[in-house]
């Protein structure tokens, strides 16, 4: 069966190759006539689209980061006046430099939304799936360049709408990035639930369209357009990760769409999917019979897969970066694929762990505890496989490699606290506290950002044909790594002391007064971390234009993207498509002169493929 | 002033820029790629990895020892004692895993830094090892799952009908308590009956409600007696969080939710335990619910049975004006 499928897809790949080839020749002739608009704006080229995603995501990340500094200032020194806050927020939301409580809520909400969706979903998958799928499977471009272009422009619309929503009269959506109704449904519940929330929903709808267009394209491209010899079991783990990620997205984003659609109905057309028995603003609402719990189920049916949509690509990038720079095959290639598939499957049956204290049936809670803890097994396998890949390696500490190793560290540190949260009995007391904030920032936020940065440093030569500055990269890395732990590790203790998340200040409770120095420590590290990102931004934009030119295969890597010339040409390879003869991980193979063997090198007589032995 | 700061920032950026250029140009003149990683870089970063491991140990353990006395005091509820035990048990496991696996990672990074005269080992997979680290986590997790589920089911078992029922009612941004009186039955309520004088929307035609007692400034519960809380909300989702009692339940409009527990430490006793004569238990809102979410609370007092009765005698039963009118 598997062999069948394989033969089939190979045929497919061949015929596509022919098409693409003819197509390509045609393009070559016309390359010079390309207009500015079709080259830089409405481009259908996967490499340009990748860069568009990346630069948009970098800008959005800066916006979200500045927000976090503002609310961290408020948490560390509540009520203190900061000229910075007044300068950024204006007199309405930051009068005299003190942050307004409603503005605090809006900042937290939009910070979370931008980071989760725009930066770590759109930005991460959009950049690297687009860049690496055609490159690493040996295709001339995505299956549909047009859909791909639409995917970016919907993403752009979504980001722009979210940003615009910050500037409206009543403020942006402020009900938390999870936008639970009735809070998010009723304007009377908070000002941000008016136009701000409408724009949030519009933005998310664009985002879902973008994500689906992108995801379908990735899946089809990977299934149908692999070059000759690129069996599924020869794919680099990056592609496996993008593949499963895209499937998760295609299966779960439509559910988020229905979830949002019903909310739109409740907000604008008087339906009561999520609303019942509500008295607010001096008035009993007519809606009855709905349930906010329904929203939570729909939301987390996307929401949990979503966290893996974020982390899997980061892990995929890391697999590749670690293997290349350790100069060793990734340890347990098949186990890694199995783990990715297991995580992908399990991620659909654990969503209830976000809802243990919603009054759910205790039996159901038990089931979710069981499935959730199962996910820790494939996660552990991945972590151990990374560590073993480093063992006896010849590690090249590029900035990308440093970030990849750091990802493994934060993935472990954040993963173990998941074990506590997954335990329904223990979650009772820490649900919605800073313990959760610590957990998901470390395991998802920090890890995925590290994966993304590892990818940017490592593949910068393929993105912009140049290198980023190494020494600035080192400085950026070490400051970032230290501040990441400095910010998020102490948060666990706030949570264990009972501090709820999404509080404008903790000073209203004598219970929390003696924890204020922890908040100060966290904010100091947050500021340090933000300053470190200035180094990155400088390095990034400087290197795009002035960085040193890269050679064709600067790291001695095996995958196909490094067989393309150092020029961004249509169709990626000037001649025929490369043919693949081996897996992607023949590094430091015994009896070989060089410490890498590109996938295009035929197997020798009697040589076994795929690192197999015994 | 501002101008000076901007000026300095711009100068600093320009200086870095120039520095980067000088280093890159001089390397180019020497004919090497300035951004290629050298053996020296590898050595430096591998040592920093080792130092980072030490930093992580010190920092994490410093947090633990420095903050542990500021965490929640011993559990004031019966089931909470079991929760704390299980939490500590799991914490020990994850602290070990956290320290050991991170250390392994950083030690590998420190030890196997790249040298141009070395070659890495070719080690692509090993079934025994992979079984080991699938199997061991699986076994540990099964223990954790088993103990967790057992405690969870014990904690959330529906309460006996004889257990005293107390309602906690939420609205933006306050809690109100309603005691069920001698009949241990809460009177019916309907959100359409809500008005200024009847915040909970009580239905005065239900006799079960006539002995209900409404108190909005304190939640008083007697020690060593199970109490079954019923939660309702008027507007948005709130969450009743009793950190000292290791209890939490969402309060959802249109729904009734429950949580029952037995307080075992009085406020007086907890004041002694914490060494804080001003200590008070508190119920706080733990689900984002609007601008004043950060200040939605009600004081909880745990007292002896006598204190409880004295407290209740000071409060009157539910006899709203409109009800008295109706009865007449
Ligand atoms: C070892 C595997 C993991 C387990 C057992 C686990 C478990 C949990 C549980 C039970 C919660 C809910 C806690 C609560 O709200 O009270 C949670 C929250 C969360 N987790 Fe994980 N997790 C794991 C890995 C991950 C990964 C890999 C990511 C992301 C890539 C992630 C991201 C999140 C996020 C974003 C939340 C918070 C959502 C919110 O309420 O805003 N987790 N996790
Ligand atoms: Cu989840
Ligand atoms: Cu509330």
PDB file of N, CA and C in Angstrom, chain B residues 172-249:
ATOM      1  N   UNK B 172     -20.540  41.695  37.833  1.00  0.00           N
ATOM      2  CA  UNK B 172     -19.427  42.634  37.718  1.00  0.00           C
ATOM      3  C   UNK B 172     -19.544  43.643  38.848  1.00  0.00           C
ATOM      4  N   UNK B 173     -18.751  43.857  39.811  1.00  0.00           N
ATOM      5  CA  UNK B 173     -17.565  43.122  40.140  1.00  0.00           C
ATOM      6  C   UNK B 173     -17.639  42.794  41.616  1.00  0.00           C
ATOM      7  N   UNK B 174     -18.634  41.974  41.985  1.00  0.00           N
ATOM      8  CA  UNK B 174     -18.771  41.621  43.400  1.00  0.00           C
ATOM      9  C   UNK B 174     -19.380  40.228  43.550  1.00  0.00           C
ATOM     10  N   UNK B 175     -19.199  39.692  44.732  1.00  0.00           N
ATOM     11  CA  UNK B 175     -19.811  38.412  45.079  1.00  0.00           C
ATOM     12  C   UNK B 175     -20.863  38.637  46.151  1.00  0.00           C
ATOM     13  N   UNK B 176     -21.910  37.836  46.118  1.00  0.00           N
ATOM     14  CA  UNK B 176     -22.904  37.868  47.180  1.00  0.00           C
ATOM     15  C   UNK B 176     -23.155  36.429  47.632  1.00  0.00           C
ATOM     16  N   UNK B 177     -23.278  36.255  48.951  1.00  0.00           N
ATOM     17  CA  UNK B 177     -23.543  34.906  49.462  1.00  0.00           C
ATOM     18  C   UNK B 177     -25.011  34.778  49.829  1.00  0.00           C
ATOM     19  N   UNK B 178     -25.552  33.590  49.603  1.00  0.00           N
ATOM     20  CA  UNK B 178     -26.925  33.320  50.048  1.00  0.00           C
ATOM     21  C   UNK B 178     -26.931  31.989  50.775  1.00  0.00           C
ATOM     22  N   UNK B 179     -27.404  32.032  52.029  1.00  0.00           N
ATOM     23  CA  UNK B 179     -27.454  30.809  52.835  1.00  0.00           C
ATOM     24  C   UNK B 179     -28.841  30.214  52.732  1.00  0.00           C
ATOM     25  N   UNK B 180     -28.908  28.902  52.768  1.00  0.00           N
ATOM     26  CA  UNK B 180     -30.177  28.260  52.450  1.00  0.00           C
ATOM     27  C   UNK B 180     -31.119  28.142  53.647  1.00  0.00           C
ATOM     28  N   UNK B 181     -30.658  28.543  54.824  1.00  0.00           N
ATOM     29  CA  UNK B 181     -31.570  28.514  55.978  1.00  0.00           C
ATOM     30  C   UNK B 181     -31.790  27.110  56.507  1.00  0.00           C
ATOM     31  N   UNK B 182     -32.774  26.990  57.396  1.00  0.00           N
ATOM     32  CA  UNK B 182     -32.973  25.715  58.096  1.00  0.00           C
ATOM     33  C   UNK B 182     -33.373  24.581  57.171  1.00  0.00           C
ATOM     34  N   UNK B 183     -34.116  24.906  56.127  1.00  0.00           N
ATOM     35  CA  UNK B 183     -34.582  23.833  55.241  1.00  0.00           C
ATOM     36  C   UNK B 183     -33.491  23.342  54.299  1.00  0.00           C
ATOM     37  N   UNK B 184     -32.327  23.999  54.321  1.00  0.00           N
ATOM     38  CA  UNK B 184     -31.221  23.676  53.416  1.00  0.00           C
ATOM     39  C   UNK B 184     -31.668  23.662  51.956  1.00  0.00           C
ATOM     40  N   UNK B 185     -32.624  24.506  51.642  1.00  0.00           N
ATOM     41  CA  UNK B 185     -33.060  24.635  50.243  1.00  0.00           C
ATOM     42  C   UNK B 185     -32.975  26.089  49.833  1.00  0.00           C
ATOM     43  N   UNK B 186     -32.361  26.328  48.688  1.00  0.00           N
ATOM     44  CA  UNK B 186     -32.311  27.694  48.183  1.00  0.00           C
ATOM     45  C   UNK B 186     -33.572  27.970  47.381  1.00  0.00           C
ATOM     46  N   UNK B 187     -34.152  29.131  47.610  1.00  0.00           N
ATOM     47  CA  UNK B 187     -35.338  29.479  46.843  1.00  0.00           C
ATOM     48  C   UNK B 187     -35.003  29.712  45.383  1.00  0.00           C
ATOM     49  N   UNK B 188     -36.004  29.559  44.534  1.00  0.00           N
ATOM     50  CA  UNK B 188     -35.792  29.744  43.092  1.00  0.00           C
ATOM     51  C   UNK B 188     -35.427  31.189  42.766  1.00  0.00           C
ATOM     52  N   UNK B 189     -34.761  31.339  41.656  1.00  0.00           N
ATOM     53  CA  UNK B 189     -34.418  32.683  41.207  1.00  0.00           C
ATOM     54  C   UNK B 189     -34.618  32.750  39.711  1.00  0.00           C
ATOM     55  N   UNK B 190     -34.835  33.946  39.219  1.00  0.00           N
ATOM     56  CA  UNK B 190     -35.001  34.136  37.789  1.00  0.00           C
ATOM     57  C   UNK B 190     -34.402  35.489  37.423  1.00  0.00           C
ATOM     58  N   UNK B 191     -33.570  35.469  36.387  1.00  0.00           N
ATOM     59  CA  UNK B 191     -32.854  36.720  36.086  1.00  0.00           C
ATOM     60  C   UNK B 191     -33.781  37.841  35.657  1.00  0.00           C
ATOM     61  N   UNK B 192     -35.002  37.498  35.266  1.00  0.00           N
ATOM     62  CA  UNK B 192     -35.922  38.562  34.853  1.00  0.00           C
ATOM     63  C   UNK B 192     -36.504  39.324  36.042  1.00  0.00           C
ATOM     64  N   UNK B 193     -36.309  38.761  37.235  1.00  0.00           N
ATOM     65  CA  UNK B 193     -36.838  39.432  38.431  1.00  0.00           C
ATOM     66  C   UNK B 193     -35.804  40.362  39.054  1.00  0.00           C
ATOM     67  N   UNK B 194     -34.611  40.404  38.440  1.00  0.00           N
ATOM     68  CA  UNK B 194     -33.551  41.211  39.041  1.00  0.00           C
ATOM     69  C   UNK B 194     -33.921  42.686  39.007  1.00  0.00           C
ATOM     70  N   UNK B 195     -33.716  43.344  40.151  1.00  0.00           N
ATOM     71  CA  UNK B 195     -33.842  44.807  40.200  1.00  0.00           C
ATOM     72  C   UNK B 195     -32.988  45.265  41.363  1.00  0.00           C
ATOM     73  N   UNK B 196     -32.931  46.579  41.553  1.00  0.00           N
ATOM     74  CA  UNK B 196     -32.020  47.095  42.574  1.00  0.00           C
ATOM     75  C   UNK B 196     -32.221  46.440  43.931  1.00  0.00           C
ATOM     76  N   UNK B 197     -33.500  46.222  44.291  1.00  0.00           N
ATOM     77  CA  UNK B 197     -33.754  45.675  45.612  1.00  0.00           C
ATOM     78  C   UNK B 197     -33.643  44.160  45.626  1.00  0.00           C
ATOM     79  N   UNK B 198     -33.513  43.560  44.481  1.00  0.00           N
ATOM     80  CA  UNK B 198     -33.469  42.102  44.401  1.00  0.00           C
ATOM     81  C   UNK B 198     -32.368  41.694  43.424  1.00  0.00           C
ATOM     82  N   UNK B 199     -31.148  41.884  43.897  1.00  0.00           N
ATOM     83  CA  UNK B 199     -29.990  41.707  43.019  1.00  0.00           C
ATOM     84  C   UNK B 199     -29.876  40.278  42.509  1.00  0.00           C
ATOM     85  N   UNK B 200     -30.317  39.323  43.324  1.00  0.00           N
ATOM     86  CA  UNK B 200     -30.155  37.931  42.925  1.00  0.00           C
ATOM     87  C   UNK B 200     -31.336  37.417  42.099  1.00  0.00           C
ATOM     88  N   UNK B 201     -32.329  38.265  41.904  1.00  0.00           N
ATOM     89  CA  UNK B 201     -33.491  37.849  41.134  1.00  0.00           C
ATOM     90  C   UNK B 201     -34.287  36.751  41.809  1.00  0.00           C
ATOM     91  N   UNK B 202     -34.423  36.842  43.145  1.00  0.00           N
ATOM     92  CA  UNK B 202     -35.120  35.765  43.852  1.00  0.00           C
ATOM     93  C   UNK B 202     -36.614  35.801  43.557  1.00  0.00           C
ATOM     94  N   UNK B 203     -37.172  34.625  43.515  1.00  0.00           N
ATOM     95  CA  UNK B 203     -38.593  34.488  43.221  1.00  0.00           C
ATOM     96  C   UNK B 203     -39.332  34.336  44.534  1.00  0.00           C
ATOM     97  N   UNK B 204     -40.067  35.388  44.926  1.00  0.00           N
ATOM     98  CA  UNK B 204     -40.638  35.366  46.278  1.00  0.00           C
ATOM     99  C   UNK B 204     -41.805  34.402  46.385  1.00  0.00           C
ATOM    100  N   UNK B 205     -42.270  33.883  45.266  1.00  0.00           N
ATOM    101  CA  UNK B 205     -43.382  32.940  45.365  1.00  0.00           C
ATOM    102  C   UNK B 205     -42.906  31.568  45.827  1.00  0.00           C
ATOM    103  N   UNK B 206     -41.591  31.367  45.843  1.00  0.00           N
ATOM    104  CA  UNK B 206     -41.065  30.073  46.281  1.00  0.00           C
ATOM    105  C   UNK B 206     -40.813  30.112  47.781  1.00  0.00           C
ATOM    106  N   UNK B 207     -41.598  29.343  48.543  1.00  0.00           N
ATOM    107  CA  UNK B 207     -41.465  29.391  50.007  1.00  0.00           C
ATOM    108  C   UNK B 207     -40.109  28.898  50.482  1.00  0.00           C
ATOM    109  N   UNK B 208     -39.500  28.032  49.689  1.00  0.00           N
ATOM    110  CA  UNK B 208     -38.192  27.528  50.100  1.00  0.00           C
ATOM    111  C   UNK B 208     -37.207  28.667  50.301  1.00  0.00           C
ATOM    112  N   UNK B 209     -37.473  29.788  49.651  1.00  0.00           N
ATOM    113  CA  UNK B 209     -36.544  30.902  49.727  1.00  0.00           C
ATOM    114  C   UNK B 209     -36.792  31.837  50.889  1.00  0.00           C
ATOM    115  N   UNK B 210     -37.876  31.634  51.599  1.00  0.00           N
ATOM    116  CA  UNK B 210     -38.218  32.636  52.603  1.00  0.00           C
ATOM    117  C   UNK B 210     -37.282  32.667  53.786  1.00  0.00           C
ATOM    118  N   UNK B 211     -36.609  31.573  54.016  1.00  0.00           N
ATOM    119  CA  UNK B 211     -35.645  31.605  55.125  1.00  0.00           C
ATOM    120  C   UNK B 211     -34.211  31.814  54.624  1.00  0.00           C
ATOM    121  N   UNK B 212     -34.046  32.101  53.350  1.00  0.00           N
ATOM    122  CA  UNK B 212     -32.695  32.335  52.822  1.00  0.00           C
ATOM    123  C   UNK B 212     -32.119  33.624  53.403  1.00  0.00           C
ATOM    124  N   UNK B 213     -30.819  33.609  53.586  1.00  0.00           N
ATOM    125  CA  UNK B 213     -30.145  34.779  54.146  1.00  0.00           C
ATOM    126  C   UNK B 213     -29.108  35.273  53.152  1.00  0.00           C
ATOM    127  N   UNK B 214     -29.192  36.551  52.852  1.00  0.00           N
ATOM    128  CA  UNK B 214     -28.280  37.122  51.853  1.00  0.00           C
ATOM    129  C   UNK B 214     -27.259  38.004  52.539  1.00  0.00           C
ATOM    130  N   UNK B 215     -25.994  37.770  52.251  1.00  0.00           N
ATOM    131  CA  UNK B 215     -24.937  38.541  52.890  1.00  0.00           C
ATOM    132  C   UNK B 215     -23.926  38.927  51.816  1.00  0.00           C
ATOM    133  N   UNK B 216     -23.599  40.206  51.749  1.00  0.00           N
ATOM    134  CA  UNK B 216     -22.743  40.588  50.632  1.00  0.00           C
ATOM    135  C   UNK B 216     -21.352  41.040  51.032  1.00  0.00           C
ATOM    136  N   UNK B 217     -21.049  41.042  52.329  1.00  0.00           N
ATOM    137  CA  UNK B 217     -19.699  41.486  52.656  1.00  0.00           C
ATOM    138  C   UNK B 217     -18.801  40.378  53.186  1.00  0.00           C
ATOM    139  N   UNK B 218     -19.381  39.297  53.640  1.00  0.00           N
ATOM    140  CA  UNK B 218     -18.559  38.227  54.201  1.00  0.00           C
ATOM    141  C   UNK B 218     -19.160  36.880  53.845  1.00  0.00           C
ATOM    142  N   UNK B 219     -18.271  35.935  53.602  1.00  0.00           N
ATOM    143  CA  UNK B 219     -18.708  34.563  53.392  1.00  0.00           C
ATOM    144  C   UNK B 219     -18.253  33.794  54.630  1.00  0.00           C
ATOM    145  N   UNK B 220     -19.201  33.504  55.514  1.00  0.00           N
ATOM    146  CA  UNK B 220     -18.832  32.878  56.782  1.00  0.00           C
ATOM    147  C   UNK B 220     -19.142  31.386  56.707  1.00  0.00           C
ATOM    148  N   UNK B 221     -18.152  30.543  57.009  1.00  0.00           N
ATOM    149  CA  UNK B 221     -18.419  29.107  57.011  1.00  0.00           C
ATOM    150  C   UNK B 221     -17.869  28.469  58.282  1.00  0.00           C
ATOM    151  N   UNK B 222     -18.630  27.538  58.841  1.00  0.00           N
ATOM    152  CA  UNK B 222     -18.183  26.887  60.065  1.00  0.00           C
ATOM    153  C   UNK B 222     -17.106  25.858  59.777  1.00  0.00           C
ATOM    154  N   UNK B 223     -16.189  25.725  60.701  1.00  0.00           N
ATOM    155  CA  UNK B 223     -15.067  24.812  60.518  1.00  0.00           C
ATOM    156  C   UNK B 223     -15.536  23.367  60.661  1.00  0.00           C
ATOM    157  N   UNK B 224     -14.811  22.466  60.016  1.00  0.00           N
ATOM    158  CA  UNK B 224     -15.056  21.027  60.127  1.00  0.00           C
ATOM    159  C   UNK B 224     -16.444  20.580  59.688  1.00  0.00           C
ATOM    160  N   UNK B 225     -17.114  21.408  58.903  1.00  0.00           N
ATOM    161  CA  UNK B 225     -18.393  20.975  58.335  1.00  0.00           C
ATOM    162  C   UNK B 225     -18.303  21.118  56.834  1.00  0.00           C
ATOM    163  N   UNK B 226     -18.675  20.082  56.159  1.00  0.00           N
ATOM    164  CA  UNK B 226     -18.696  20.134  54.705  1.00  0.00           C
ATOM    165  C   UNK B 226     -19.642  21.256  54.262  1.00  0.00           C
ATOM    166  N   UNK B 227     -19.272  21.967  53.218  1.00  0.00           N
ATOM    167  CA  UNK B 227     -20.197  22.954  52.691  1.00  0.00           C
ATOM    168  C   UNK B 227     -20.227  22.799  51.175  1.00  0.00           C
ATOM    169  N   UNK B 228     -21.437  22.848  50.635  1.00  0.00           N
ATOM    170  CA  UNK B 228     -21.597  22.669  49.198  1.00  0.00           C
ATOM    171  C   UNK B 228     -21.936  24.023  48.573  1.00  0.00           C
ATOM    172  N   UNK B 229     -20.980  24.564  47.821  1.00  0.00           N
ATOM    173  CA  UNK B 229     -21.222  25.862  47.201  1.00  0.00           C
ATOM    174  C   UNK B 229     -21.922  25.695  45.876  1.00  0.00           C
ATOM    175  N   UNK B 230     -22.919  26.545  45.686  1.00  0.00           N
ATOM    176  CA  UNK B 230     -23.547  26.594  44.377  1.00  0.00           C
ATOM    177  C   UNK B 230     -23.241  27.953  43.787  1.00  0.00           C
ATOM    178  N   UNK B 231     -22.829  27.962  42.504  1.00  0.00           N
ATOM    179  CA  UNK B 231     -22.405  29.220  41.892  1.00  0.00           C
ATOM    180  C   UNK B 231     -23.337  29.634  40.761  1.00  0.00           C
ATOM    181  N   UNK B 232     -23.613  30.915  40.732  1.00  0.00           N
ATOM    182  CA  UNK B 232     -24.360  31.474  39.604  1.00  0.00           C
ATOM    183  C   UNK B 232     -23.742  32.810  39.227  1.00  0.00           C
ATOM    184  N   UNK B 233     -24.006  33.233  38.003  1.00  0.00           N
ATOM    185  CA  UNK B 233     -23.499  34.532  37.594  1.00  0.00           C
ATOM    186  C   UNK B 233     -24.575  35.318  36.885  1.00  0.00           C
ATOM    187  N   UNK B 234     -24.519  36.626  37.061  1.00  0.00           N
ATOM    188  CA  UNK B 234     -25.553  37.479  36.494  1.00  0.00           C
ATOM    189  C   UNK B 234     -25.234  37.944  35.072  1.00  0.00           C
ATOM    190  N   UNK B 235     -23.917  38.084  34.771  1.00  0.00           N
ATOM    191  CA  UNK B 235     -23.606  38.772  33.513  1.00  0.00           C
ATOM    192  C   UNK B 235     -22.594  38.041  32.639  1.00  0.00           C
ATOM    193  N   UNK B 236     -21.368  37.908  33.118  1.00  0.00           N
ATOM    194  CA  UNK B 236     -20.347  37.259  32.302  1.00  0.00           C
ATOM    195  C   UNK B 236     -19.780  36.092  33.118  1.00  0.00           C
ATOM    196  N   UNK B 237     -18.833  35.373  32.516  1.00  0.00           N
ATOM    197  CA  UNK B 237     -18.236  34.280  33.284  1.00  0.00           C
ATOM    198  C   UNK B 237     -17.292  34.863  34.333  1.00  0.00           C
ATOM    199  N   UNK B 238     -17.465  34.406  35.554  1.00  0.00           N
ATOM    200  CA  UNK B 238     -16.498  34.703  36.608  1.00  0.00           C
ATOM    201  C   UNK B 238     -15.972  33.363  37.088  1.00  0.00           C
ATOM    202  N   UNK B 239     -15.013  33.405  37.984  1.00  0.00           N
ATOM    203  CA  UNK B 239     -14.582  32.142  38.549  1.00  0.00           C
ATOM    204  C   UNK B 239     -14.352  32.315  40.038  1.00  0.00           C
ATOM    205  N   UNK B 240     -14.986  31.460  40.806  1.00  0.00           N
ATOM    206  CA  UNK B 240     -14.833  31.530  42.256  1.00  0.00           C
ATOM    207  C   UNK B 240     -13.577  30.779  42.647  1.00  0.00           C
ATOM    208  N   UNK B 241     -12.580  31.513  43.059  1.00  0.00           N
ATOM    209  CA  UNK B 241     -11.285  30.916  43.362  1.00  0.00           C
ATOM    210  C   UNK B 241     -11.004  31.073  44.850  1.00  0.00           C
ATOM    211  N   UNK B 242     -10.852  29.945  45.531  1.00  0.00           N
ATOM    212  CA  UNK B 242     -10.564  29.922  46.971  1.00  0.00           C
ATOM    213  C   UNK B 242      -9.131  29.399  47.142  1.00  0.00           C
ATOM    214  N   UNK B 243      -8.127  30.226  46.912  1.00  0.00           N
ATOM    215  CA  UNK B 243      -6.765  29.666  46.883  1.00  0.00           C
ATOM    216  C   UNK B 243      -6.392  28.914  48.161  1.00  0.00           C
ATOM    217  N   UNK B 244      -6.816  29.418  49.323  1.00  0.00           N
ATOM    218  CA  UNK B 244      -6.396  28.758  50.567  1.00  0.00           C
ATOM    219  C   UNK B 244      -7.066  27.415  50.767  1.00  0.00           C
ATOM    220  N   UNK B 245      -8.150  27.198  50.025  1.00  0.00           N
ATOM    221  CA  UNK B 245      -8.899  25.949  50.186  1.00  0.00           C
ATOM    222  C   UNK B 245      -8.692  25.025  48.998  1.00  0.00           C
ATOM    223  N   UNK B 246      -7.801  25.434  48.084  1.00  0.00           N
ATOM    224  CA  UNK B 246      -7.504  24.630  46.891  1.00  0.00           C
ATOM    225  C   UNK B 246      -8.798  24.293  46.150  1.00  0.00           C
ATOM    226  N   UNK B 247      -9.613  25.312  45.978  1.00  0.00           N
ATOM    227  CA  UNK B 247     -10.895  25.087  45.307  1.00  0.00           C
ATOM    228  C   UNK B 247     -11.128  26.175  44.279  1.00  0.00           C
ATOM    229  N   UNK B 248     -11.731  25.779  43.184  1.00  0.00           N
ATOM    230  CA  UNK B 248     -12.074  26.756  42.156  1.00  0.00           C
ATOM    231  C   UNK B 248     -13.193  26.208  41.289  1.00  0.00           C
ATOM    232  N   UNK B 249     -14.119  27.077  40.937  1.00  0.00           N
ATOM    233  CA  UNK B 249     -15.166  26.682  40.005  1.00  0.00           C
ATOM    234  C   UNK B 249     -15.630  27.912  39.224  1.00  0.00           C
TER     235      UNK B 249
END
